[in-house]
Amino acid sequence: MNNLNLPFSLFIKSEGAKCNLDCSYCYYLNHLDDADTNCSMSEELMAVLVKDHIQSQPNRAEKVDFIWHGGEPMLRGLDFYRKAIKQQQETTTRKVVMNTMQTNGTLINERWAQFFSDHNFMLGVSIDGPNLLNDIARIDKKGHSSFERTMRGIKHLKNHKVEFNTLTVVNNKTYRHAKHIYPFLKEAGSGYMQFQPCIDHELDSRSDHDWSLTGKQWGLFLCELFDLWSEKDVGKVYIQFFENCLMILMGHQSQMCHHSRTCGQQLMVETDGSVYSCDHYGYSDFKLNDHQASLKVMANSEQQLQFGAAKYETLSAKCRSCDFVELCNGGCPKNRTQKTAQGENHNVLCEGYEIFFKHALPKMLPMVDAMKQGYSPAFFPIF
């Protein structure tokens, strides 16, 4: 394969899998058993990564994405991120640097919120809905609720006008409750919502209970959510998956890696500097570096390009013949845990996506017609 010199994002595990919560479905906490990465990232390594990531982007890239992730990245402390911002400022004057942090929100106070505001951080706050639904799985190390602390963190963000979105994991105990989850998130001030289906993969499972959704359960949740949103919130509330579908129908590339034709533009780096193909593939078979190559070399390596291309190349025959393949592209390869009649790997959520597309497209297509004529998709009822 040719060296494409593609732009890429970087997930940085500044505290590895360490977290102050003990979410039952978390796919990453098992990495606490990895002695090589069960430490805090050094400031020296962080400085090298910041400089390397900025300088590894192609000239045509207008911005550089840093995604501070975990575990709980805020455990690394405020001084660490102050120094990261200083290193970013010292490294570039040509590109826009974007910092995103995915957090459970429980540690956000006035000082943190002011820092996020001062440096234009985007915060992704993990919350699964109102108290009873959130605390089904999102509890702390002592088994106590995390809800009030997360809500307090969101309040600090709002007070300091920090842009934030919400990430909601939908599991087999919460999928029936879109009618409770969606209005709660709106009331909490989330204008940008991400909903992640829970697949309790055998490589990551941590408890006796399997939290995984069936395809049908995922489809039922999406349909209920779509009906709530399309009733009066189109153009007002941004739901990532729905907006991504509209953009694809408009002829644009998917902005969600799950539903893009290829992937591989989101590398992950652990606390010891080990770099992996993807945040969801932090396993030895997907390690890219020997601690010598630059991020640019790794992002455009034969191994990584093959990883990205395999997403489409390994699509099952069932996917390739599906009417909705352009909208779905087989989903995340990690979720292809079912076998077709021909023995090919297939997305366990396939039935759900099919249920959703059949339900939503009669409304989505008029939304696209409105957008093509320069109107908001909210005008879809008249098209």
mmCIF file with all atom_site columns, C-alpha atoms in Angstrom, residues 55-177:
data_model
loop_
_atom_site.group_PDB
_atom_site.id
_atom_site.type_symbol
_atom_site.label_atom_id
_atom_site.label_alt_id
_atom_site.label_comp_id
_atom_site.label_asym_id
_atom_site.label_entity_id
_atom_site.label_seq_id
_atom_site.pdbx_PDB_ins_code
_atom_site.Cartn_x
_atom_site.Cartn_y
_atom_site.Cartn_z
_atom_site.occupancy
_atom_site.B_iso_or_equiv
_atom_site.pdbx_formal_charge
_atom_site.auth_seq_id
_atom_site.auth_comp_id
_atom_site.auth_asym_id
_atom_site.auth_atom_id
_atom_site.pdbx_PDB_model_num
ATOM 1   C CA . GLN A 1 55  ? 4.692   17.678 13.460 1.00 0.00 ? 55  GLN A CA 1
ATOM 2   C CA . SER A 1 56  ? 3.370   14.377 12.081 1.00 0.00 ? 56  SER A CA 1
ATOM 3   C CA . GLN A 1 57  ? 0.259   15.949 10.573 1.00 0.00 ? 57  GLN A CA 1
ATOM 4   C CA . PRO A 1 58  ? 0.351   16.594 6.810  1.00 0.00 ? 58  PRO A CA 1
ATOM 5   C CA . ASN A 1 59  ? 0.698   20.214 5.709  1.00 0.00 ? 59  ASN A CA 1
ATOM 6   C CA . ARG A 1 60  ? -2.859  20.242 4.403  1.00 0.00 ? 60  ARG A CA 1
ATOM 7   C CA . ALA A 1 61  ? -4.271  19.423 7.852  1.00 0.00 ? 61  ALA A CA 1
ATOM 8   C CA . GLU A 1 62  ? -5.682  22.616 9.338  1.00 0.00 ? 62  GLU A CA 1
ATOM 9   C CA . LYS A 1 63  ? -6.069  21.271 12.860 1.00 0.00 ? 63  LYS A CA 1
ATOM 10  C CA . VAL A 1 64  ? -4.548  18.744 15.230 1.00 0.00 ? 64  VAL A CA 1
ATOM 11  C CA . ASP A 1 65  ? -6.743  16.657 17.547 1.00 0.00 ? 65  ASP A CA 1
ATOM 12  C CA . PHE A 1 66  ? -5.587  15.633 21.005 1.00 0.00 ? 66  PHE A CA 1
ATOM 13  C CA . ILE A 1 67  ? -8.038  13.342 22.812 1.00 0.00 ? 67  ILE A CA 1
ATOM 14  C CA . TRP A 1 68  ? -7.215  12.877 26.488 1.00 0.00 ? 68  TRP A CA 1
ATOM 15  C CA . HIS A 1 69  ? -8.768  9.591  27.501 1.00 0.00 ? 69  HIS A CA 1
ATOM 16  C CA . GLY A 1 70  ? -8.764  6.877  30.104 1.00 0.00 ? 70  GLY A CA 1
ATOM 17  C CA . GLY A 1 71  ? -9.693  5.442  32.519 1.00 0.00 ? 71  GLY A CA 1
ATOM 18  C CA . GLU A 1 72  ? -10.194 8.842  34.044 1.00 0.00 ? 72  GLU A CA 1
ATOM 19  C CA . PRO A 1 73  ? -7.668  11.311 32.551 1.00 0.00 ? 73  PRO A CA 1
ATOM 20  C CA . MET A 1 74  ? -8.315  13.979 35.195 1.00 0.00 ? 74  MET A CA 1
ATOM 21  C CA . LEU A 1 75  ? -6.534  11.771 37.740 1.00 0.00 ? 75  LEU A CA 1
ATOM 22  C CA . ARG A 1 76  ? -3.257  12.879 36.120 1.00 0.00 ? 76  ARG A CA 1
ATOM 23  C CA . GLY A 1 77  ? -3.703  16.325 37.665 1.00 0.00 ? 77  GLY A CA 1
ATOM 24  C CA . LEU A 1 78  ? -4.138  19.863 36.398 1.00 0.00 ? 78  LEU A CA 1
ATOM 25  C CA . ASP A 1 79  ? -0.418  20.722 36.243 1.00 0.00 ? 79  ASP A CA 1
ATOM 26  C CA . PHE A 1 80  ? 0.144   17.945 33.689 1.00 0.00 ? 80  PHE A CA 1
ATOM 27  C CA . TYR A 1 81  ? -2.367  19.484 31.299 1.00 0.00 ? 81  TYR A CA 1
ATOM 28  C CA . ARG A 1 82  ? -1.073  23.005 31.872 1.00 0.00 ? 82  ARG A CA 1
ATOM 29  C CA . LYS A 1 83  ? 2.314   21.759 30.716 1.00 0.00 ? 83  LYS A CA 1
ATOM 30  C CA . ALA A 1 84  ? 0.710   19.974 27.756 1.00 0.00 ? 84  ALA A CA 1
ATOM 31  C CA . ILE A 1 85  ? -0.904  23.243 26.640 1.00 0.00 ? 85  ILE A CA 1
ATOM 32  C CA . LYS A 1 86  ? 2.407   25.049 27.012 1.00 0.00 ? 86  LYS A CA 1
ATOM 33  C CA . GLN A 1 87  ? 4.133   22.407 24.859 1.00 0.00 ? 87  GLN A CA 1
ATOM 34  C CA . GLN A 1 88  ? 1.416   22.719 22.210 1.00 0.00 ? 88  GLN A CA 1
ATOM 35  C CA . GLN A 1 89  ? 1.839   26.487 22.130 1.00 0.00 ? 89  GLN A CA 1
ATOM 36  C CA . GLU A 1 90  ? 5.605   26.208 21.841 1.00 0.00 ? 90  GLU A CA 1
ATOM 37  C CA . THR A 1 91  ? 5.366   23.675 19.005 1.00 0.00 ? 91  THR A CA 1
ATOM 38  C CA . THR A 1 92  ? 2.955   25.255 16.539 1.00 0.00 ? 92  THR A CA 1
ATOM 39  C CA . THR A 1 93  ? 1.785   28.589 15.221 1.00 0.00 ? 93  THR A CA 1
ATOM 40  C CA . ARG A 1 94  ? 0.327   27.246 11.947 1.00 0.00 ? 94  ARG A CA 1
ATOM 41  C CA . LYS A 1 95  ? -2.322  24.729 12.962 1.00 0.00 ? 95  LYS A CA 1
ATOM 42  C CA . VAL A 1 96  ? -5.360  24.929 15.188 1.00 0.00 ? 96  VAL A CA 1
ATOM 43  C CA . VAL A 1 97  ? -4.877  22.611 18.149 1.00 0.00 ? 97  VAL A CA 1
ATOM 44  C CA . MET A 1 98  ? -8.031  20.999 19.485 1.00 0.00 ? 98  MET A CA 1
ATOM 45  C CA . ASN A 1 99  ? -8.127  19.386 22.918 1.00 0.00 ? 99  ASN A CA 1
ATOM 46  C CA . THR A 1 100 ? -10.895 16.986 23.897 1.00 0.00 ? 100 THR A CA 1
ATOM 47  C CA . MET A 1 101 ? -11.168 15.181 27.202 1.00 0.00 ? 101 MET A CA 1
ATOM 48  C CA . GLN A 1 102 ? -13.463 12.225 27.856 1.00 0.00 ? 102 GLN A CA 1
ATOM 49  C CA . THR A 1 103 ? -14.306 12.166 31.551 1.00 0.00 ? 103 THR A CA 1
ATOM 50  C CA . ASN A 1 104 ? -16.859 10.860 34.010 1.00 0.00 ? 104 ASN A CA 1
ATOM 51  C CA . GLY A 1 105 ? -17.122 14.449 35.257 1.00 0.00 ? 105 GLY A CA 1
ATOM 52  C CA . THR A 1 106 ? -16.975 13.625 38.950 1.00 0.00 ? 106 THR A CA 1
ATOM 53  C CA . LEU A 1 107 ? -13.679 15.474 39.554 1.00 0.00 ? 107 LEU A CA 1
ATOM 54  C CA . ILE A 1 108 ? -14.559 18.728 37.773 1.00 0.00 ? 108 ILE A CA 1
ATOM 55  C CA . ASN A 1 109 ? -14.422 21.713 40.104 1.00 0.00 ? 109 ASN A CA 1
ATOM 56  C CA . GLU A 1 110 ? -14.080 25.475 39.644 1.00 0.00 ? 110 GLU A CA 1
ATOM 57  C CA . ARG A 1 111 ? -10.332 25.311 38.906 1.00 0.00 ? 111 ARG A CA 1
ATOM 58  C CA . TRP A 1 112 ? -10.688 22.593 36.299 1.00 0.00 ? 112 TRP A CA 1
ATOM 59  C CA . ALA A 1 113 ? -13.673 24.281 34.657 1.00 0.00 ? 113 ALA A CA 1
ATOM 60  C CA . GLN A 1 114 ? -11.798 27.583 34.439 1.00 0.00 ? 114 GLN A CA 1
ATOM 61  C CA . PHE A 1 115 ? -8.828  25.809 32.846 1.00 0.00 ? 115 PHE A CA 1
ATOM 62  C CA . PHE A 1 116 ? -11.051 24.098 30.288 1.00 0.00 ? 116 PHE A CA 1
ATOM 63  C CA . SER A 1 117 ? -12.684 27.439 29.492 1.00 0.00 ? 117 SER A CA 1
ATOM 64  C CA . ASP A 1 118 ? -9.380  29.300 29.193 1.00 0.00 ? 118 ASP A CA 1
ATOM 65  C CA . HIS A 1 119 ? -7.998  26.763 26.715 1.00 0.00 ? 119 HIS A CA 1
ATOM 66  C CA . ASN A 1 120 ? -11.141 25.932 24.708 1.00 0.00 ? 120 ASN A CA 1
ATOM 67  C CA . PHE A 1 121 ? -11.338 22.283 25.683 1.00 0.00 ? 121 PHE A CA 1
ATOM 68  C CA . MET A 1 122 ? -14.236 20.195 24.460 1.00 0.00 ? 122 MET A CA 1
ATOM 69  C CA . LEU A 1 123 ? -15.432 17.921 27.262 1.00 0.00 ? 123 LEU A CA 1
ATOM 70  C CA . GLY A 1 124 ? -17.116 14.598 26.664 1.00 0.00 ? 124 GLY A CA 1
ATOM 71  C CA . VAL A 1 125 ? -19.004 13.660 29.814 1.00 0.00 ? 125 VAL A CA 1
ATOM 72  C CA . SER A 1 126 ? -20.030 10.059 30.323 1.00 0.00 ? 126 SER A CA 1
ATOM 73  C CA . ILE A 1 127 ? -23.510 9.758  31.802 1.00 0.00 ? 127 ILE A CA 1
ATOM 74  C CA . ASP A 1 128 ? -26.126 7.109  31.081 1.00 0.00 ? 128 ASP A CA 1
ATOM 75  C CA . GLY A 1 129 ? -29.289 9.004  31.991 1.00 0.00 ? 129 GLY A CA 1
ATOM 76  C CA . PRO A 1 130 ? -31.179 9.952  35.151 1.00 0.00 ? 130 PRO A CA 1
ATOM 77  C CA . ASN A 1 131 ? -29.990 8.692  38.505 1.00 0.00 ? 131 ASN A CA 1
ATOM 78  C CA . LEU A 1 132 ? -31.581 5.235  38.566 1.00 0.00 ? 132 LEU A CA 1
ATOM 79  C CA . LEU A 1 133 ? -30.501 4.371  35.025 1.00 0.00 ? 133 LEU A CA 1
ATOM 80  C CA . ASN A 1 134 ? -27.012 5.870  35.357 1.00 0.00 ? 134 ASN A CA 1
ATOM 81  C CA . ASP A 1 135 ? -26.231 4.029  38.568 1.00 0.00 ? 135 ASP A CA 1
ATOM 82  C CA . ILE A 1 136 ? -27.176 0.612  37.240 1.00 0.00 ? 136 ILE A CA 1
ATOM 83  C CA . ALA A 1 137 ? -23.568 0.342  36.037 1.00 0.00 ? 137 ALA A CA 1
ATOM 84  C CA . ARG A 1 138 ? -21.773 3.650  36.745 1.00 0.00 ? 138 ARG A CA 1
ATOM 85  C CA . ILE A 1 139 ? -20.707 3.273  40.378 1.00 0.00 ? 139 ILE A CA 1
ATOM 86  C CA . ASP A 1 140 ? -17.509 4.070  42.270 1.00 0.00 ? 140 ASP A CA 1
ATOM 87  C CA . LYS A 1 141 ? -15.003 1.695  43.848 1.00 0.00 ? 141 LYS A CA 1
ATOM 88  C CA . LYS A 1 142 ? -17.138 1.436  46.995 1.00 0.00 ? 142 LYS A CA 1
ATOM 89  C CA . GLY A 1 143 ? -20.326 0.718  45.101 1.00 0.00 ? 143 GLY A CA 1
ATOM 90  C CA . HIS A 1 144 ? -21.692 4.222  45.632 1.00 0.00 ? 144 HIS A CA 1
ATOM 91  C CA . SER A 1 145 ? -23.562 6.380  43.145 1.00 0.00 ? 145 SER A CA 1
ATOM 92  C CA . SER A 1 146 ? -21.572 8.625  40.812 1.00 0.00 ? 146 SER A CA 1
ATOM 93  C CA . PHE A 1 147 ? -24.597 10.559 39.550 1.00 0.00 ? 147 PHE A CA 1
ATOM 94  C CA . GLU A 1 148 ? -24.610 13.619 41.805 1.00 0.00 ? 148 GLU A CA 1
ATOM 95  C CA . ARG A 1 149 ? -20.875 14.160 41.367 1.00 0.00 ? 149 ARG A CA 1
ATOM 96  C CA . THR A 1 150 ? -21.185 13.973 37.579 1.00 0.00 ? 150 THR A CA 1
ATOM 97  C CA . MET A 1 151 ? -24.088 16.425 37.616 1.00 0.00 ? 151 MET A CA 1
ATOM 98  C CA . ARG A 1 152 ? -22.071 18.777 39.811 1.00 0.00 ? 152 ARG A CA 1
ATOM 99  C CA . GLY A 1 153 ? -19.245 18.606 37.264 1.00 0.00 ? 153 GLY A CA 1
ATOM 100 C CA . ILE A 1 154 ? -21.642 19.444 34.436 1.00 0.00 ? 154 ILE A CA 1
ATOM 101 C CA . LYS A 1 155 ? -22.891 22.429 36.430 1.00 0.00 ? 155 LYS A CA 1
ATOM 102 C CA . HIS A 1 156 ? -19.319 23.752 36.701 1.00 0.00 ? 156 HIS A CA 1
ATOM 103 C CA . LEU A 1 157 ? -18.862 23.360 32.943 1.00 0.00 ? 157 LEU A CA 1
ATOM 104 C CA . LYS A 1 158 ? -22.065 25.259 32.243 1.00 0.00 ? 158 LYS A CA 1
ATOM 105 C CA . ASN A 1 159 ? -21.143 28.016 34.688 1.00 0.00 ? 159 ASN A CA 1
ATOM 106 C CA . HIS A 1 160 ? -17.837 28.525 32.866 1.00 0.00 ? 160 HIS A CA 1
ATOM 107 C CA . LYS A 1 161 ? -19.411 28.142 29.403 1.00 0.00 ? 161 LYS A CA 1
ATOM 108 C CA . VAL A 1 162 ? -17.270 25.119 28.553 1.00 0.00 ? 162 VAL A CA 1
ATOM 109 C CA . GLU A 1 163 ? -18.503 23.286 25.470 1.00 0.00 ? 163 GLU A CA 1
ATOM 110 C CA . PHE A 1 164 ? -19.433 19.715 26.327 1.00 0.00 ? 164 PHE A CA 1
ATOM 111 C CA . ASN A 1 165 ? -21.235 16.747 24.890 1.00 0.00 ? 165 ASN A CA 1
ATOM 112 C CA . THR A 1 166 ? -22.565 13.627 26.544 1.00 0.00 ? 166 THR A CA 1
ATOM 113 C CA . LEU A 1 167 ? -21.629 10.011 25.926 1.00 0.00 ? 167 LEU A CA 1
ATOM 114 C CA . THR A 1 168 ? -24.318 7.540  26.932 1.00 0.00 ? 168 THR A CA 1
ATOM 115 C CA . VAL A 1 169 ? -23.692 3.809  26.919 1.00 0.00 ? 169 VAL A CA 1
ATOM 116 C CA . VAL A 1 170 ? -26.859 1.881  26.162 1.00 0.00 ? 170 VAL A CA 1
ATOM 117 C CA . ASN A 1 171 ? -26.920 -1.593 27.689 1.00 0.00 ? 171 ASN A CA 1
ATOM 118 C CA . ASN A 1 172 ? -29.471 -4.375 27.975 1.00 0.00 ? 172 ASN A CA 1
ATOM 119 C CA . LYS A 1 173 ? -30.894 -2.905 31.179 1.00 0.00 ? 173 LYS A CA 1
ATOM 120 C CA . THR A 1 174 ? -31.419 0.608  29.809 1.00 0.00 ? 174 THR A CA 1
ATOM 121 C CA . TYR A 1 175 ? -32.384 0.194  26.141 1.00 0.00 ? 175 TYR A CA 1
ATOM 122 C CA . ARG A 1 176 ? -36.109 0.445  26.917 1.00 0.00 ? 176 ARG A CA 1
ATOM 123 C CA . HIS A 1 177 ? -35.738 3.903  28.409 1.00 0.00 ? 177 HIS A CA 1
#
